[in-house]
Coordinates of C-alpha atoms in Angstrom, one line a residue:
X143 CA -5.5 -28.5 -1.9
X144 CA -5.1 -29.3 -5.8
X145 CA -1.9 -30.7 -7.0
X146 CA -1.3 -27.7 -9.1
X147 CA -2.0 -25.4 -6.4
X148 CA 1.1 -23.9 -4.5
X149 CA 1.5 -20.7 -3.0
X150 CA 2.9 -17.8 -5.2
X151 CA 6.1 -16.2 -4.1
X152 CA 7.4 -13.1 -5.1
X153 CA 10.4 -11.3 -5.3
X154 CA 10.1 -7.6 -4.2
X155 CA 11.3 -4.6 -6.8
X156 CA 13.2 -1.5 -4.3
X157 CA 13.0 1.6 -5.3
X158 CA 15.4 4.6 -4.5
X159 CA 13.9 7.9 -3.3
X160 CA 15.1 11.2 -2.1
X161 CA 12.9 10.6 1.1
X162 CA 13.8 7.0 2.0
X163 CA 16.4 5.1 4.0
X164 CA 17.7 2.3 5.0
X165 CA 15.2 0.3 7.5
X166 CA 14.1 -1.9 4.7
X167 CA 17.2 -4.3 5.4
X168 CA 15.4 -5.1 8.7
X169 CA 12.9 -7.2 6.2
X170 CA 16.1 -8.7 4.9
X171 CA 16.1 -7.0 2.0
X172 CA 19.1 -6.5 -0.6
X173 CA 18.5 -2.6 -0.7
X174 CA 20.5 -0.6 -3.7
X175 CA 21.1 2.2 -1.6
X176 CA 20.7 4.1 2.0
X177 CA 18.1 6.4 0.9
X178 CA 15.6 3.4 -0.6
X179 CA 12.4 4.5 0.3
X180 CA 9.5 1.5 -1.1
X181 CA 9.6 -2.2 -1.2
X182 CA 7.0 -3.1 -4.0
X183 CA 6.0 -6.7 -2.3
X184 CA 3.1 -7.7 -4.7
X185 CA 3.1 -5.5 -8.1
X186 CA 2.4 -6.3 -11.6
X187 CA 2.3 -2.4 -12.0
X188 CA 4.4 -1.5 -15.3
X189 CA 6.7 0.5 -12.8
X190 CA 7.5 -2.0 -10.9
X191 CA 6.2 -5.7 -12.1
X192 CA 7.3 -8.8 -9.1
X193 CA 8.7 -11.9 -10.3
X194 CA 8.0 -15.2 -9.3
X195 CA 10.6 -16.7 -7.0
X196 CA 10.5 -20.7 -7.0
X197 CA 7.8 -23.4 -8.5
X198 CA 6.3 -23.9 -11.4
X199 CA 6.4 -20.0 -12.6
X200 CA 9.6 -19.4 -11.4
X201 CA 11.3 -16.1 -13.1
X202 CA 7.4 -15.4 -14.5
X203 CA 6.2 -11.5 -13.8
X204 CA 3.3 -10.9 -12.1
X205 CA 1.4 -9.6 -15.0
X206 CA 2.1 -12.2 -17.2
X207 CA 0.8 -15.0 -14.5
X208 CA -2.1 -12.9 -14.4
X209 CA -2.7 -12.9 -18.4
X210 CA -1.9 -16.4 -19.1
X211 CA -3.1 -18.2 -15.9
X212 CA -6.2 -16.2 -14.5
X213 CA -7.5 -19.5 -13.0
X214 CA -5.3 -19.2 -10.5
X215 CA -6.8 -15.8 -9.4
X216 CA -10.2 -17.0 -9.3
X217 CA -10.7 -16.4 -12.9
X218 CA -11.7 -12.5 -11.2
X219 CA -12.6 -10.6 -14.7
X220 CA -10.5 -7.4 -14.8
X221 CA -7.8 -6.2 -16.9
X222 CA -4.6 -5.9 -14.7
X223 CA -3.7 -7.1 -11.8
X224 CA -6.2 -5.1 -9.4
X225 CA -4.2 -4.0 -6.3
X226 CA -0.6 -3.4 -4.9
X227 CA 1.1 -4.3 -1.5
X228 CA 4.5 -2.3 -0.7
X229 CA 6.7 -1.0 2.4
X230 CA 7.5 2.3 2.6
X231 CA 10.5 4.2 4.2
X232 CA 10.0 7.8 5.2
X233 CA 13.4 8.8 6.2
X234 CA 12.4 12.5 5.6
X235 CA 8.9 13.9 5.0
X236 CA 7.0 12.6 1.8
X237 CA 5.4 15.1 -0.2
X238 CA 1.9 16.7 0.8
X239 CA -0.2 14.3 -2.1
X240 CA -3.4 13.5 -3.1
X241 CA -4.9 10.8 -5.4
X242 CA -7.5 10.5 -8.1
X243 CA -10.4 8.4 -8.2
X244 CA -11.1 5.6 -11.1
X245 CA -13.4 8.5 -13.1
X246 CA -10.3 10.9 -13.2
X247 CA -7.5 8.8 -13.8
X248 CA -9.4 6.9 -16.8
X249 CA -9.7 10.4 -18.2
X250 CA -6.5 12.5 -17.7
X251 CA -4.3 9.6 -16.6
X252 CA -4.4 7.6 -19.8
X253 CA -6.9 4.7 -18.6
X254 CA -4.9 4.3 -15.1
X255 CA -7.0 3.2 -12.2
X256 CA -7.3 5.7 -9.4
X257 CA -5.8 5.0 -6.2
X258 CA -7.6 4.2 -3.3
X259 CA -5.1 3.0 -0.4
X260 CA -4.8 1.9 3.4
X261 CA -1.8 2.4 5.4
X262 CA -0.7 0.0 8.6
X263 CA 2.0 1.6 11.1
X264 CA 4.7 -0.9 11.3
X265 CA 6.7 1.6 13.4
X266 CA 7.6 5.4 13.8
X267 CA 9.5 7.8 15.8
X268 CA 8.3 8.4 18.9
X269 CA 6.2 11.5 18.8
X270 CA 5.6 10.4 15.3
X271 CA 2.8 12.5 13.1
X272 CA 1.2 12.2 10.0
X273 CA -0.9 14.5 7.5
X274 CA -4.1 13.2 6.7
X275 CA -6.7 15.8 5.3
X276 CA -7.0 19.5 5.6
X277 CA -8.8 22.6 7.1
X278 CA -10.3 24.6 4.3
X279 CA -14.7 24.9 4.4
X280 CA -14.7 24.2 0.5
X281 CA -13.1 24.4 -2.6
X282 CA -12.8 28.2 -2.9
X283 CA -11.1 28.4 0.3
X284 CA -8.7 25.3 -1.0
X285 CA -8.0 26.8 -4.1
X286 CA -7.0 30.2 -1.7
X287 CA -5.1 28.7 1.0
X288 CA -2.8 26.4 -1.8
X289 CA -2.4 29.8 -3.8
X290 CA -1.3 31.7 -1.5
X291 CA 0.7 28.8 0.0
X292 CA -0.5 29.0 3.6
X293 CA 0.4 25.5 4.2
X294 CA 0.5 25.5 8.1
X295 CA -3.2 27.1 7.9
X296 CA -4.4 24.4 5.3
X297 CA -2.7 20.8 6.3
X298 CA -4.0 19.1 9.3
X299 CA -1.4 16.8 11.1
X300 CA -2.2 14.0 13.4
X301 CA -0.2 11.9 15.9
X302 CA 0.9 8.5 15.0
X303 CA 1.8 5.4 16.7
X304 CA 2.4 2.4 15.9
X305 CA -0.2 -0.4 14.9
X306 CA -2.1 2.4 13.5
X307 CA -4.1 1.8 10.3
X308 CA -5.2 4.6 8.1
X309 CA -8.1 4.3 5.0
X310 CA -7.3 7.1 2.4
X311 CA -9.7 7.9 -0.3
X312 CA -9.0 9.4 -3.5
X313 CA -8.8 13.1 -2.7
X314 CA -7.9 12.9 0.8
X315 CA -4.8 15.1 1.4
X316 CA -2.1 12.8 2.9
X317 CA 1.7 12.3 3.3
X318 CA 3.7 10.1 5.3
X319 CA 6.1 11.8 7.6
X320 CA 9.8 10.9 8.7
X321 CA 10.4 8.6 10.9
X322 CA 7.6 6.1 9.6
X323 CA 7.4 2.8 8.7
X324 CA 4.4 1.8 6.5
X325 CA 2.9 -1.4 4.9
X326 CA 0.6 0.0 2.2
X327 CA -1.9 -2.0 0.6
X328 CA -3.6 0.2 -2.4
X329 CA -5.4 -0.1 -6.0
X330 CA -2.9 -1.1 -8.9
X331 CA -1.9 2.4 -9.6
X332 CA 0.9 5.1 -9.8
X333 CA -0.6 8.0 -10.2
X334 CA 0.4 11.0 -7.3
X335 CA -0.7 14.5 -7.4
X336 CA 1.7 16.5 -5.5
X337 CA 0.5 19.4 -3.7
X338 CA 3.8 20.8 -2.0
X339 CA 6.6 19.4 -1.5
X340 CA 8.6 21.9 1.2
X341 CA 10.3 23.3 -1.6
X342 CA 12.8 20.5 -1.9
X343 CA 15.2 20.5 -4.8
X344 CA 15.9 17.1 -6.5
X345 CA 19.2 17.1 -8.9
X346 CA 18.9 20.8 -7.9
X347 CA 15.5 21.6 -9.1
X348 CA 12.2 21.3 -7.5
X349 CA 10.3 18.5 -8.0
X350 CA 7.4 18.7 -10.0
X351 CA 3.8 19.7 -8.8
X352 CA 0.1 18.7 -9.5
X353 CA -1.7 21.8 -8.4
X354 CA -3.9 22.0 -11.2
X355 CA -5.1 18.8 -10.7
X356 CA -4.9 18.6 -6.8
X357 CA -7.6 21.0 -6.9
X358 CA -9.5 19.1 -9.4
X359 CA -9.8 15.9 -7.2
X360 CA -9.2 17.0 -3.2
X361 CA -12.2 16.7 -1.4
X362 CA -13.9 20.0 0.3
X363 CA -14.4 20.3 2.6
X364 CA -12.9 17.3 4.1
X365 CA -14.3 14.2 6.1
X366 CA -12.8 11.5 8.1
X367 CA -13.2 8.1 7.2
X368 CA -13.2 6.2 10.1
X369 CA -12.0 2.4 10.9
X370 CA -13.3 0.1 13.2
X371 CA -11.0 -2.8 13.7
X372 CA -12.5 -6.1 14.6
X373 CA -10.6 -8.6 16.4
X374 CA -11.6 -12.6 15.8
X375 CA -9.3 -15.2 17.3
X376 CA -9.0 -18.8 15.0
X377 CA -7.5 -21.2 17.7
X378 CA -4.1 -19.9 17.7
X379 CA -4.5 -16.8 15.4
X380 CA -6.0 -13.9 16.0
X381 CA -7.6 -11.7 13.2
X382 CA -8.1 -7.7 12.5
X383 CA -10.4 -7.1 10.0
X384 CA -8.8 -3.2 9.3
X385 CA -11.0 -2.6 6.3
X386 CA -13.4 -3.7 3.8
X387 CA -14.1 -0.8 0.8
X388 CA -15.2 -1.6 -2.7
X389 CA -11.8 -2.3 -4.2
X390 CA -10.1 -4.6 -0.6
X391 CA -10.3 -6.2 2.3
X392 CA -7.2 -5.8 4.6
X393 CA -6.9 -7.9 7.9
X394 CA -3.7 -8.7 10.1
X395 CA -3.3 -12.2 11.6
X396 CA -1.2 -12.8 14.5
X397 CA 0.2 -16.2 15.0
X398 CA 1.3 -18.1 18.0
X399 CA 1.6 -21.3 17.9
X400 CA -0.4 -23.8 15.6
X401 CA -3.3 -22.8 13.6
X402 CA -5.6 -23.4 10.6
X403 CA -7.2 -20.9 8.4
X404 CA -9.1 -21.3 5.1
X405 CA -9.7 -18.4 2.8
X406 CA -13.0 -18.1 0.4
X407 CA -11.6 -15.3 -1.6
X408 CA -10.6 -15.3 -5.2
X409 CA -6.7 -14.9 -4.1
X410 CA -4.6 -13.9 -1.0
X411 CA -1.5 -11.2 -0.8
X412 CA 0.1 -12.1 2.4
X413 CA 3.0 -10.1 3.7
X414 CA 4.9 -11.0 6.5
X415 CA 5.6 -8.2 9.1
X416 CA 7.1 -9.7 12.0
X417 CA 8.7 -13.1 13.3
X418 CA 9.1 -16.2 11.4
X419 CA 7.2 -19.8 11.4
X420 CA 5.9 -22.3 8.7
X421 CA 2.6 -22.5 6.2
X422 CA 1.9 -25.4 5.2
X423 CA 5.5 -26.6 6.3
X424 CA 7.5 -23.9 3.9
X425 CA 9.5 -21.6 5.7
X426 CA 8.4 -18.1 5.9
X427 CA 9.7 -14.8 7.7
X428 CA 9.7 -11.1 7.8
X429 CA 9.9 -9.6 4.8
X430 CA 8.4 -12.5 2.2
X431 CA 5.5 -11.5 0.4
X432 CA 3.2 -14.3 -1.5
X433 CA -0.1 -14.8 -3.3
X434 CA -2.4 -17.6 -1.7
X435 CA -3.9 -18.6 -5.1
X436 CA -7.6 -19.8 -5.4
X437 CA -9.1 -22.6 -3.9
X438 CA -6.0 -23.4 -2.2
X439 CA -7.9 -25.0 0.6
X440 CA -6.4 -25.4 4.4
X441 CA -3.5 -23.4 5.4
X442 CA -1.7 -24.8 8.6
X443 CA 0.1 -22.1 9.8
X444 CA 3.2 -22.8 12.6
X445 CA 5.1 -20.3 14.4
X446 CA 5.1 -16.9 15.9
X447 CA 4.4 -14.6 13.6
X448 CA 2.4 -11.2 11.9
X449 CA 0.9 -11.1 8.5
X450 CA -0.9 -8.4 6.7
X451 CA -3.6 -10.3 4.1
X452 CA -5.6 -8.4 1.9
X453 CA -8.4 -9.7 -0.8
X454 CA -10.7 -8.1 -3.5

């Protein structure tokens, strides 16, 4: 470990929504209100930018670490911050959405990335569901069924449990249903298209729709992509490999007891899920979220304990 390396710890930004709730205080959050619906654990999105909590960038944002001290991210050569780590809150339904890819949202989106993101299941109602894709052959019969707002013929619904992880591409149709408990880890990006939204009324009037655009990007007809978790055990942590796509690579590490891990990766987001223990003798417990910044070397990890870690 270098003497200027130290781990990275952030302060998460809450955000109200007319979906969310109030299960975020079981992360030991300070939440504004009983309908708060995401915890944005590792942002230096405009919308929602971290600050540093504690040594030597304390009260720093995110984005500003990144400008002025890319060394400490591996000296990785892109323009923002590239991904975004939060907890979401379904209270109620979320809206029926879909993301663009990088190509689209440079173009209509004012240079935004896309948004390419991975859901884990940190609990849901029992009989929980969520939508993830739909049942229209092609883009004709998408463009009918959205139209003619046949919505039970067009969105395909699966059942839900928890521990569940979920890849979803840019123009997958997806939405988090009530009753679920997400950690998402996604592109640096805030751009949703909403396809429907149960006709909800927000300050009395609907809330805006995308359709114009859904069409544009939702994929026709639609495929699955499918995850293979892989399960590796480090002395006293085990390890998930959940995903590895162009723009991540998301694993969960499970610890009990006493273990060592070293990463090869530019940088680390780690968010704790569950339990409470010790890295490198700093106290750590559900609900911190922190950047493991590059060439960091060993990590002695102590306690019992779940982490979701995700790379470039």
């Amino acid at each position: 470990m270098s003497e200027m390396s130290e781990l990275i710890f952030l302060k998460p930004v809450l955000k109200e929504m007319i979906w969310g709730g109030d299960r975020l205080k079981e992360f030991g959050y300070d939440i504004p209100s009983d309908h708060t619906g995401e915890c944005w654990g590792i942002s230096a999105h405009p919308n929602g930018d971290c600050v540093v909590e504690g040594g030597t960038f304390d009260g720093w944002t995110l984005s500003a670490l990144w400008e002025k001290h890319r060394e400490l991210f591996g000296g990785v050569d892109q323009d923002r911050f590239p991904l975004l780590v939060k907890i979401i809150d379904a209270k109620k339904d979320l809206s029926i959405q879909v993301h663009p890819d990088d190509a689209y949202a440079r173009e209509h989106e004012h240079g935004s990335l896309g948004k390419t993101e991975c859901w884990y299941v940190l609990d849901c109602d029992p009989q929980g569901e969520i939508v993830i894709g739909h049942h229209a052959k092609d883009k004709d019969e998408l463009r009918e069924m959205i139209e003619q707002k046949r919505w039970n013929d067009l969105i395909r619904t699966i059942p839900v449990k928890k521990g569940d992880f979920f890849q979803i591409n840019p123009g997958c149709v997806h939405a988090i249903k009530a009753g679920t408990l997400i950690l998402e880890t996604q592109q640096n990006s805030d751009i949703t298209y909403r396809v429907y939204d149960y006709d909800r009324l927000s300050d009395g009037k609907p809330r805006q729709l995308h359709i114009r655009q859904s069409i544009d990007v939702i994929q026709a007809p639609y495929e699955a992509s499918a995850v293979k978790p892989e399960v590796t055990k480090e002395g006293k942590i085990t390890v998930t490999s959940l995903v590895r796509c162009p723009y991540y690579e998301v694993k969960k590490m499970d610890v009990d007891g006493i273990g060592e891990i070293q990463f090869q990766k530019p940088f680390v987001n780690v968010s704790v899920i569950e339990g409470s223990g010790t890295i490198n003798g700093r106290e750590i417990r559900k609900g911190n979220h922190f950047i493991i910044p590059a060439e960091y070397g060993t990590i002695r990890l102590e306690g019992t304990l779940s982490m979701i870690v995700s790379s470039l």
